[in-house]
């Protein structure tokens, strides 16, 4: 029987990033909140589409450009339908795309709140002594890997660091540096818990 518990965590950011816009109505920089609605404008064959944000101070609007003067025949019909219907999954995809949003708005604020879905892939928590975590991230998060692990496993960050110092904790790719950086999609964390008194508690926390 495998002594390694293999688990996949699917991490979803819970709060969409907010662009920081110089609001001409408020007269200063304000966070703008995603209104969860698209605006689609057809000018002949040319299509523009935006995701609409509202100033948290005054409701002034700001447009997050999704399509800019795109020829209608170059757009997937299903995409156009989803845009016109304010499809929540499509709203989420754009609203949580921090990189593009930052690119368009200049500055954004991000939130570390996440939800974690845990799926046991192999092994039994009662019989394992090592943990192999595969991380899947939907979108991006500013949450550091050590904070994620500390929160979900019930281990302090200093303890995680000590495990890493003793080479009981490894991260692929990037190694230990990854601990202090934001969680990324595709990271694999391996923790050898054979010498840890609270091994079973950590393994059961890991599996949900
Ligand atoms: Zn405003």
Short mmCIF file of C-alpha atoms in Angstrom, two decimals, residues 34-143:
data_model
loop_
_atom_site.label_atom_id
_atom_site.label_comp_id
_atom_site.label_asym_id
_atom_site.label_seq_id
_atom_site.Cartn_x
_atom_site.Cartn_y
_atom_site.Cartn_z
CA UNK A 34 -17.25 44.45 -11.42
CA UNK A 35 -20.93 44.87 -12.31
CA UNK A 36 -21.09 41.34 -13.77
CA UNK A 37 -22.57 42.63 -17.00
CA UNK A 38 -21.13 43.02 -20.46
CA UNK A 39 -21.97 45.74 -22.92
CA UNK A 40 -21.85 44.72 -26.56
CA UNK A 41 -21.88 47.32 -29.29
CA UNK A 42 -22.31 46.40 -32.94
CA UNK A 43 -21.31 49.00 -35.48
CA UNK A 44 -21.96 47.40 -38.85
CA UNK A 45 -19.72 44.35 -38.97
CA UNK A 46 -17.54 45.64 -36.14
CA UNK A 47 -18.14 44.46 -32.60
CA UNK A 48 -16.95 46.00 -29.36
CA UNK A 49 -17.54 44.38 -26.00
CA UNK A 50 -16.72 45.51 -22.49
CA UNK A 51 -17.15 44.24 -18.98
CA UNK A 52 -18.65 47.07 -16.96
CA UNK A 53 -17.21 48.21 -13.63
CA UNK A 54 -18.72 50.75 -11.25
CA UNK A 55 -16.97 53.18 -8.93
CA UNK A 56 -17.46 52.13 -5.31
CA UNK A 57 -17.82 55.80 -4.41
CA UNK A 58 -20.24 57.15 -7.01
CA UNK A 59 -21.32 54.37 -9.43
CA UNK A 60 -19.46 56.02 -12.30
CA UNK A 61 -18.69 53.36 -14.91
CA UNK A 62 -15.42 52.11 -16.37
CA UNK A 63 -15.21 49.71 -19.31
CA UNK A 64 -12.89 46.73 -19.32
CA UNK A 65 -12.32 46.14 -23.03
CA UNK A 66 -12.95 42.55 -24.09
CA UNK A 67 -13.33 42.96 -27.87
CA UNK A 68 -12.28 46.02 -29.81
CA UNK A 69 -13.64 46.60 -33.31
CA UNK A 70 -13.51 42.94 -34.10
CA UNK A 71 -15.03 41.66 -37.29
CA UNK A 72 -18.19 39.75 -36.47
CA UNK A 73 -17.16 36.76 -38.57
CA UNK A 74 -13.94 36.41 -36.52
CA UNK A 75 -15.88 35.96 -33.31
CA UNK A 76 -17.10 32.55 -32.17
CA UNK A 77 -20.93 32.71 -32.22
CA UNK A 78 -21.01 31.02 -28.81
CA UNK A 79 -18.77 33.77 -27.40
CA UNK A 80 -21.07 36.46 -28.74
CA UNK A 81 -24.10 34.69 -27.27
CA UNK A 82 -22.36 34.40 -23.89
CA UNK A 83 -21.39 38.08 -23.96
CA UNK A 84 -24.91 39.18 -24.88
CA UNK A 85 -26.40 36.93 -22.19
CA UNK A 86 -23.97 38.03 -19.43
CA UNK A 87 -22.95 34.41 -18.98
CA UNK A 88 -21.73 34.15 -15.35
CA UNK A 89 -18.88 31.76 -16.22
CA UNK A 90 -17.62 34.17 -18.88
CA UNK A 91 -17.97 37.13 -16.49
CA UNK A 92 -15.93 35.18 -13.97
CA UNK A 93 -13.26 34.30 -16.51
CA UNK A 94 -12.64 37.95 -17.39
CA UNK A 95 -13.24 39.39 -13.91
CA UNK A 96 -10.59 37.10 -12.40
CA UNK A 97 -8.05 37.65 -15.18
CA UNK A 98 -5.78 39.87 -13.05
CA UNK A 99 -3.02 40.16 -15.63
CA UNK A 100 -5.25 41.53 -18.39
CA UNK A 101 -7.17 43.74 -15.98
CA UNK A 102 -3.93 45.23 -14.66
CA UNK A 103 -2.80 45.74 -18.21
CA UNK A 104 -5.95 47.74 -19.05
CA UNK A 105 -6.44 49.63 -15.80
CA UNK A 106 -2.83 50.23 -14.75
CA UNK A 107 -3.40 49.42 -11.09
CA UNK A 108 -5.59 46.85 -9.42
CA UNK A 109 -6.16 45.61 -5.91
CA UNK A 110 -6.24 41.87 -5.34
CA UNK A 111 -7.68 39.80 -2.52
CA UNK A 112 -6.17 36.73 -0.91
CA UNK A 113 -9.54 35.09 -0.16
CA UNK A 114 -9.88 31.70 -1.80
CA UNK A 115 -11.89 28.52 -1.71
CA UNK A 116 -10.09 25.17 -1.87
CA UNK A 117 -11.65 22.03 -3.33
CA UNK A 118 -9.79 18.91 -2.14
CA UNK A 119 -9.79 15.66 -4.05
CA UNK A 120 -8.11 12.52 -2.80
CA UNK A 121 -6.33 10.84 -5.72
CA UNK A 122 -4.49 7.99 -4.05
CA UNK A 123 -3.73 6.52 -0.61
CA UNK A 124 -5.47 6.47 2.76
CA UNK A 125 -4.98 9.19 5.38
CA UNK A 126 -4.77 6.58 8.20
CA UNK A 127 -1.93 4.66 6.55
CA UNK A 128 0.12 7.39 4.93
CA UNK A 129 3.25 9.13 6.18
CA UNK A 130 3.86 11.53 3.31
CA UNK A 131 1.75 14.01 1.43
CA UNK A 132 1.88 14.92 -2.22
CA UNK A 133 -0.22 17.94 -3.14
CA UNK A 134 -0.92 18.98 -6.69
CA UNK A 135 -2.18 22.55 -6.90
CA UNK A 136 -4.57 23.79 -9.56
CA UNK A 137 -5.29 27.49 -9.57
CA UNK A 138 -8.20 29.05 -11.44
CA UNK A 139 -7.09 32.59 -12.26
CA UNK A 140 -4.47 34.21 -10.04
CA UNK A 141 -4.16 35.03 -6.36
CA UNK A 142 -1.78 37.17 -4.29
CA UNK A 143 -1.94 34.51 -1.55
#
